[in-house]
mmCIF file of C-alpha atoms in Angstrom:
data_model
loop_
_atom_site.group_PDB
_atom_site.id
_atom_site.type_symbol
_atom_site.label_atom_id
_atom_site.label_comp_id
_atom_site.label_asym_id
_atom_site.label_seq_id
_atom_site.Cartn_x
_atom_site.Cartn_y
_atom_site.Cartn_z
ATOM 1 C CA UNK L 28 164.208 30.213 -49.300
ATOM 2 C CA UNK L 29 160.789 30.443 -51.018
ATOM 3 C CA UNK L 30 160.151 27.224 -50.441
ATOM 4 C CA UNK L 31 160.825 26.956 -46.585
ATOM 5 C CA UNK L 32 157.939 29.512 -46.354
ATOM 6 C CA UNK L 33 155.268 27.870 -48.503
ATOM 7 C CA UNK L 34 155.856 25.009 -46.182
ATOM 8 C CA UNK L 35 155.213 27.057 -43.398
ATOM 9 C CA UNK L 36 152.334 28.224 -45.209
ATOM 10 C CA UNK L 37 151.003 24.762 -45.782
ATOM 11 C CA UNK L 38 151.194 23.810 -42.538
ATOM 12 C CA UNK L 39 149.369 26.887 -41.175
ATOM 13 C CA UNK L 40 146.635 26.074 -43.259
ATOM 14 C CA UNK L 41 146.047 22.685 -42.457
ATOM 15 C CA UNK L 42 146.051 23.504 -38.835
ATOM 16 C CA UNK L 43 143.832 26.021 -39.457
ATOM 17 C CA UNK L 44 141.314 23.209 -41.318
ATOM 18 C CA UNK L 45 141.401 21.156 -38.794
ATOM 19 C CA UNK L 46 140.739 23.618 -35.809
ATOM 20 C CA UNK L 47 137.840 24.657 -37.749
ATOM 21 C CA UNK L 48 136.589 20.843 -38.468
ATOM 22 C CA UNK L 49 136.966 20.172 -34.663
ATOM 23 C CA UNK L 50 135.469 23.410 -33.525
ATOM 24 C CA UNK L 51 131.864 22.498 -35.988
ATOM 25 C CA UNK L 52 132.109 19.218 -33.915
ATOM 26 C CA UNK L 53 131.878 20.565 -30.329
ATOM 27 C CA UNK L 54 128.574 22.686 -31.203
ATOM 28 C CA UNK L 55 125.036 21.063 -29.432
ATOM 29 C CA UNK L 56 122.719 20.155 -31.567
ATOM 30 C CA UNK L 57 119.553 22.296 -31.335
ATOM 31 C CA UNK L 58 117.041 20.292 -29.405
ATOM 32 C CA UNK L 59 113.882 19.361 -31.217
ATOM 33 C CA UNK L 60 111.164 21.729 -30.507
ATOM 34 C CA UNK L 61 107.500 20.178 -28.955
ATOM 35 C CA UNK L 62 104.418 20.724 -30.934
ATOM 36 C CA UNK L 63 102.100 18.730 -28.968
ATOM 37 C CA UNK L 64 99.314 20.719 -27.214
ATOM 38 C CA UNK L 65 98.046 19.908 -23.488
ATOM 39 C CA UNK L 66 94.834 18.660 -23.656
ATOM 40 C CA UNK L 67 92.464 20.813 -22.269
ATOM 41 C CA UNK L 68 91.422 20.539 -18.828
ATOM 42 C CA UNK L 69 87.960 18.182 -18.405
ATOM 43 C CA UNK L 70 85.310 20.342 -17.290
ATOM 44 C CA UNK L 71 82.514 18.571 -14.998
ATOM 45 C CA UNK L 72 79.270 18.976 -15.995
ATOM 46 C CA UNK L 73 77.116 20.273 -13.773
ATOM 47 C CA UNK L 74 74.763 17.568 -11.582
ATOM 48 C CA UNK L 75 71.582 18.776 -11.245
ATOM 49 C CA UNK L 76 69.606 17.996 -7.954
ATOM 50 C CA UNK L 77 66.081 16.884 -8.328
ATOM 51 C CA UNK L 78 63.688 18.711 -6.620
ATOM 52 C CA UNK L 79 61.729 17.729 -3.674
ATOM 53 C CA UNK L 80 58.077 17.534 -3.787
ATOM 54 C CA UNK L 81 56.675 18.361 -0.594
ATOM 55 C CA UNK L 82 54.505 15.267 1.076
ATOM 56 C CA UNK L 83 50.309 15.435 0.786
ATOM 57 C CA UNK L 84 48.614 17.906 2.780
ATOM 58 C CA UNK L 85 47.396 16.718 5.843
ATOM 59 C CA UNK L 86 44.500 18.010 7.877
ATOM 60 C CA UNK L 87 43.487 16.646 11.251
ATOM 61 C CA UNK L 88 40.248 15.881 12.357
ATOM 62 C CA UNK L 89 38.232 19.364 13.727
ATOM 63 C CA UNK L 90 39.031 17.341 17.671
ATOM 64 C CA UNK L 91 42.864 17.686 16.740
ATOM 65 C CA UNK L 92 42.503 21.315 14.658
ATOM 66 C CA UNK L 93 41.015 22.576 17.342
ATOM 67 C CA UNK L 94 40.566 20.371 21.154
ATOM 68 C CA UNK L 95 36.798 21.317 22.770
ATOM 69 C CA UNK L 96 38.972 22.249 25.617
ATOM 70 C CA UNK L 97 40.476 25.187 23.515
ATOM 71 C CA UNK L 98 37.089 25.815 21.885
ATOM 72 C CA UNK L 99 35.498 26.720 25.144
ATOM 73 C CA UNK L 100 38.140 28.767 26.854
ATOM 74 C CA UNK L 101 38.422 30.977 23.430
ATOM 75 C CA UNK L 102 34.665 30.573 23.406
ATOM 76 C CA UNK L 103 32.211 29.704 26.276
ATOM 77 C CA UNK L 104 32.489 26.994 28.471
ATOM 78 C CA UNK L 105 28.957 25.753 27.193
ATOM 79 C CA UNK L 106 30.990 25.276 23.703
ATOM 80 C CA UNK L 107 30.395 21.602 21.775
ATOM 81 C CA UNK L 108 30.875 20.676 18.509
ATOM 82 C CA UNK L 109 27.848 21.422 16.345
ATOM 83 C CA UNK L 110 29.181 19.984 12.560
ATOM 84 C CA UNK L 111 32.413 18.006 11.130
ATOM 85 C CA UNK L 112 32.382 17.513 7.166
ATOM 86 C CA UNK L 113 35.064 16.991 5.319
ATOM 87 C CA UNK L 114 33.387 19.470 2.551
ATOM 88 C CA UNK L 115 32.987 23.159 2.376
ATOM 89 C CA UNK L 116 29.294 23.750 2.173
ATOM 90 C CA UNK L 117 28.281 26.862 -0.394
ATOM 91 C CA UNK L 118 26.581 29.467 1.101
ATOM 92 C CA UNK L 119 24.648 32.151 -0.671
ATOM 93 C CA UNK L 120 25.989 35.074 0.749
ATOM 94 C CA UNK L 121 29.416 34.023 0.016
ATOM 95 C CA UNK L 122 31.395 35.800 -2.612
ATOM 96 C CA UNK L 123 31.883 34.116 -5.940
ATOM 97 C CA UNK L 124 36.002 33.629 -5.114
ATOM 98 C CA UNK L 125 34.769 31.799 -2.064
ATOM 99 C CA UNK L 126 33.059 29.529 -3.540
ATOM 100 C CA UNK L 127 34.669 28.938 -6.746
ATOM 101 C CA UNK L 128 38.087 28.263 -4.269
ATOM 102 C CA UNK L 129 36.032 26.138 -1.596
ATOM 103 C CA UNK L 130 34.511 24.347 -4.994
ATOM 104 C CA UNK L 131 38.580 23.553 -6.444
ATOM 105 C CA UNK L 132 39.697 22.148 -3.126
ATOM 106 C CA UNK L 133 40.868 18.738 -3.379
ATOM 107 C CA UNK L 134 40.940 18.453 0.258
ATOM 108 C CA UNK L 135 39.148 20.169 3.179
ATOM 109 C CA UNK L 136 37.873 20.235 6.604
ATOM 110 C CA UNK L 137 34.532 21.987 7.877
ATOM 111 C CA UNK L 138 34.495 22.484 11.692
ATOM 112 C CA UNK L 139 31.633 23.835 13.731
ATOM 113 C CA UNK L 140 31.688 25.308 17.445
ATOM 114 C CA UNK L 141 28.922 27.052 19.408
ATOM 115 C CA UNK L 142 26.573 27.018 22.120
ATOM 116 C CA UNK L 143 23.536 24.995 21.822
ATOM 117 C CA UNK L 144 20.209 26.660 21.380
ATOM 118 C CA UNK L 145 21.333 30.089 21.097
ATOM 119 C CA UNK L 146 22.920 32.135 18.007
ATOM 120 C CA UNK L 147 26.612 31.643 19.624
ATOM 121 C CA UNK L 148 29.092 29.782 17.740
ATOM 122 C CA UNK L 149 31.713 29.902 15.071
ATOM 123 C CA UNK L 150 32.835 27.981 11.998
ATOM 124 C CA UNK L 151 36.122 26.914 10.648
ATOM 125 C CA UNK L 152 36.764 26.024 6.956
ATOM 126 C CA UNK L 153 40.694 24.690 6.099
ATOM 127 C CA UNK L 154 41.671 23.471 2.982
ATOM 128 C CA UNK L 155 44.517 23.495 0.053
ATOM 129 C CA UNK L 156 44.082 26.338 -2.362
ATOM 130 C CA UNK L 157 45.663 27.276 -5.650
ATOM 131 C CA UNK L 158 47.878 30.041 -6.440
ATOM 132 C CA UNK L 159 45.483 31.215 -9.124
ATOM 133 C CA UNK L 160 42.371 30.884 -6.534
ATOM 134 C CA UNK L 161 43.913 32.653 -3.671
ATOM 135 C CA UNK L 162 44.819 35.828 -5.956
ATOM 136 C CA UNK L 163 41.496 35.862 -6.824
ATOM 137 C CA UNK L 164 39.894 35.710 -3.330
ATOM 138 C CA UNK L 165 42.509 38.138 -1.923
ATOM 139 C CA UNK L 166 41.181 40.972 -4.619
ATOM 140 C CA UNK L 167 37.710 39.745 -4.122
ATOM 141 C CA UNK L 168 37.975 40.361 -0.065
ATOM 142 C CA UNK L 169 40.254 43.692 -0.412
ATOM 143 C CA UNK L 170 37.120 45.286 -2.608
ATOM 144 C CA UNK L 171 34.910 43.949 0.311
ATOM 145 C CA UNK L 172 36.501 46.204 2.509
ATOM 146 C CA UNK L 173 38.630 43.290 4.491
ATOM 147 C CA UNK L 174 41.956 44.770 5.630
ATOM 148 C CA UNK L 175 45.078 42.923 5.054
ATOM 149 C CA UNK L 176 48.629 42.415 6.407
ATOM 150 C CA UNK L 177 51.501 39.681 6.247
ATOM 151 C CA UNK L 178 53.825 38.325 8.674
ATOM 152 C CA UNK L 179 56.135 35.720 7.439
ATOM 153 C CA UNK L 180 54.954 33.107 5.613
ATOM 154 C CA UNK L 181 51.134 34.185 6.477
ATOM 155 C CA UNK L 182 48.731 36.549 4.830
ATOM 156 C CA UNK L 183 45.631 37.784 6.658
ATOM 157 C CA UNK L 184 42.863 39.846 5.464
ATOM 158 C CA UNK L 185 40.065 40.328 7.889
ATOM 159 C CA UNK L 186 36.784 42.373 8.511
ATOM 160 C CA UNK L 187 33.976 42.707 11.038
ATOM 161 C CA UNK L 188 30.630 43.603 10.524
ATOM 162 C CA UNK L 189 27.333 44.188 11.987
ATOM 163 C CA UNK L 190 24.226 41.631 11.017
ATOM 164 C CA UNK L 191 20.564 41.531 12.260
ATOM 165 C CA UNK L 192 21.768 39.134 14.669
ATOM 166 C CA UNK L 193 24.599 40.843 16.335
ATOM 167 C CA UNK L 194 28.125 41.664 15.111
ATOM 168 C CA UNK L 195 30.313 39.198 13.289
ATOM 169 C CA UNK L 196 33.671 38.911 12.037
ATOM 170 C CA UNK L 197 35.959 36.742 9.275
ATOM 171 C CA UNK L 198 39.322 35.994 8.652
ATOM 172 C CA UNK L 199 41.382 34.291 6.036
ATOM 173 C CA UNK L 200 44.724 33.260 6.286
ATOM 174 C CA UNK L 201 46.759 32.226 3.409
ATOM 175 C CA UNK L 202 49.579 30.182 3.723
ATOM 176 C CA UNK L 203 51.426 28.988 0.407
ATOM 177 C CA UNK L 204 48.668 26.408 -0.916
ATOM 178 C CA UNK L 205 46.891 26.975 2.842
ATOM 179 C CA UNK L 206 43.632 28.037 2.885
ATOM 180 C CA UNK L 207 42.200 29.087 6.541
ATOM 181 C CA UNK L 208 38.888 30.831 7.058
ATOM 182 C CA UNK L 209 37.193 31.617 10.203
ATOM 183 C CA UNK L 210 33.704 32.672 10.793
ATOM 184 C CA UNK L 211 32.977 34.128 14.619
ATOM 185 C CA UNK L 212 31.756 36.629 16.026
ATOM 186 C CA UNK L 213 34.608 38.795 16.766
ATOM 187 C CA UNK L 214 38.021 39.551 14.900
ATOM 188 C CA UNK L 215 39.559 38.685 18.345
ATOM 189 C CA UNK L 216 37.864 35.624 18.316
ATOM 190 C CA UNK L 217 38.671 34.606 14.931
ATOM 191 C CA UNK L 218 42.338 35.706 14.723
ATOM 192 C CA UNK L 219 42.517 33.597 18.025
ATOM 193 C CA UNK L 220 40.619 30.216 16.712
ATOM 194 C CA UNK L 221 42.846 30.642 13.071
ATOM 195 C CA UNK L 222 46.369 30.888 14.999
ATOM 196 C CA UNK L 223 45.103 27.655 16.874
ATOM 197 C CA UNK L 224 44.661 25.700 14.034
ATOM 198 C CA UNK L 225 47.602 26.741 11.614
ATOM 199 C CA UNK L 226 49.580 25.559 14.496
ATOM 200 C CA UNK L 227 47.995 22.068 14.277
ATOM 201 C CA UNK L 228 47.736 22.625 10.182
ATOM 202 C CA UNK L 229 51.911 22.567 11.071
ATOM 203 C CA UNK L 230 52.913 20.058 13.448
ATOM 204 C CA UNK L 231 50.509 17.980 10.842
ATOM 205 C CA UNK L 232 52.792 18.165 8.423
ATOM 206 C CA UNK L 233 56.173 19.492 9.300
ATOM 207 C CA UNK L 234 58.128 18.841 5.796
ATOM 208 C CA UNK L 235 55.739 21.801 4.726
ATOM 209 C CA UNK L 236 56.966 25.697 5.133
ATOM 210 C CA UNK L 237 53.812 26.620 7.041
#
């Protein structure tokens, strides 16, 4: 009888061996694991945009800064051109910061207006300044007791005064690397003749932020 039940017990085993072989069979294999890093994302570098250099100053002829038609309705109607240079002429009575900024100008225009044999007339200087040279002549002018304001892209500092000959007036505008100075005999006058010629100073040259 024993031996009936070892069989039985020989049997069960060998079953149980191979269950256990076919069972380690059916388990998936573990799947191989990636190590290999995304590159990192290519970063553009940045373009950088040359930039623009404005075109030459150009200054019109005193006939296109300021018609004779123009000059005698702000004026007289007796007005004529008296003077065209294409200097600034030094004056004595000028302050230093006028001179020394009339004396740096590479390029310049020196228009004259008045009435023939009498004292009545007016003068118009335009020319390129320097950054440095306009700081200068602002302070100069502001000790001087000229008054000064902005609008926009302009600057003005102005002042009238009385001479042995009547009263008289200036104004300066400054413009960026614009010089405009006005010598009349009113500030009405003055302002009037230096709006007249930025105007022409700008359809001149209109790649310029006059």
């Amino acid at each position: 009888m024993n031996s009936g039940w070892d069989k039985k017990l020989m049997v069960a085993a060998a079953s149980a061996v191979l269950l256990s072989g076919v069972l380690a069979g059916c388990v998936p294999a573990e799947p191989e694991s990636s190590t290999t890093a995304s590159a990192p994302p290519a970063t553009a570098s940045p373009s950088s945009s040359p930039i623009p250099t404005p075109d030459p100053l150009i200054l019109p002829g005193c006939d296109t800064l300021l018609p004779l038609n123009e000059a005698k309705s702000l004026f007289s109607p007796s007005t004529v051109v008296l003077g065209a240079d294409d200097t600034i002429p030094i004056r004595g009575d000028e302050l230093p910061e006028i001179d020394t900024a009339a004396g740096n100008a590479s390029i310049a225009k020196n228009c004259i207006w008045g009435v023939p044999n009498s004292d009545g007339g007016f003068t118009v200087v335009v020319a390129d300044i320097s950054e440095a040279d306009a700081t200068n002549l602002q302070d100069a002018l502001l000790a001087t007791g000229f008054t000064g304001a902005s609008a926009g892209t302009v600057t003005t500092l102005e002042k009238e005064f009385e001479t042995a000959v009547g009263w008289s007036a200036q104004t300066h505008y400054f413009v960026s690397d614009l010089w405009i100075y006005v010598y009349g005999t009113s500030t009405e006058l003055t302002v009037d003749v230096a709006d007249a010629v930025l105007d022409q100073v700008r359809t001149a040259n209109p790649t310029r932020t006059y």
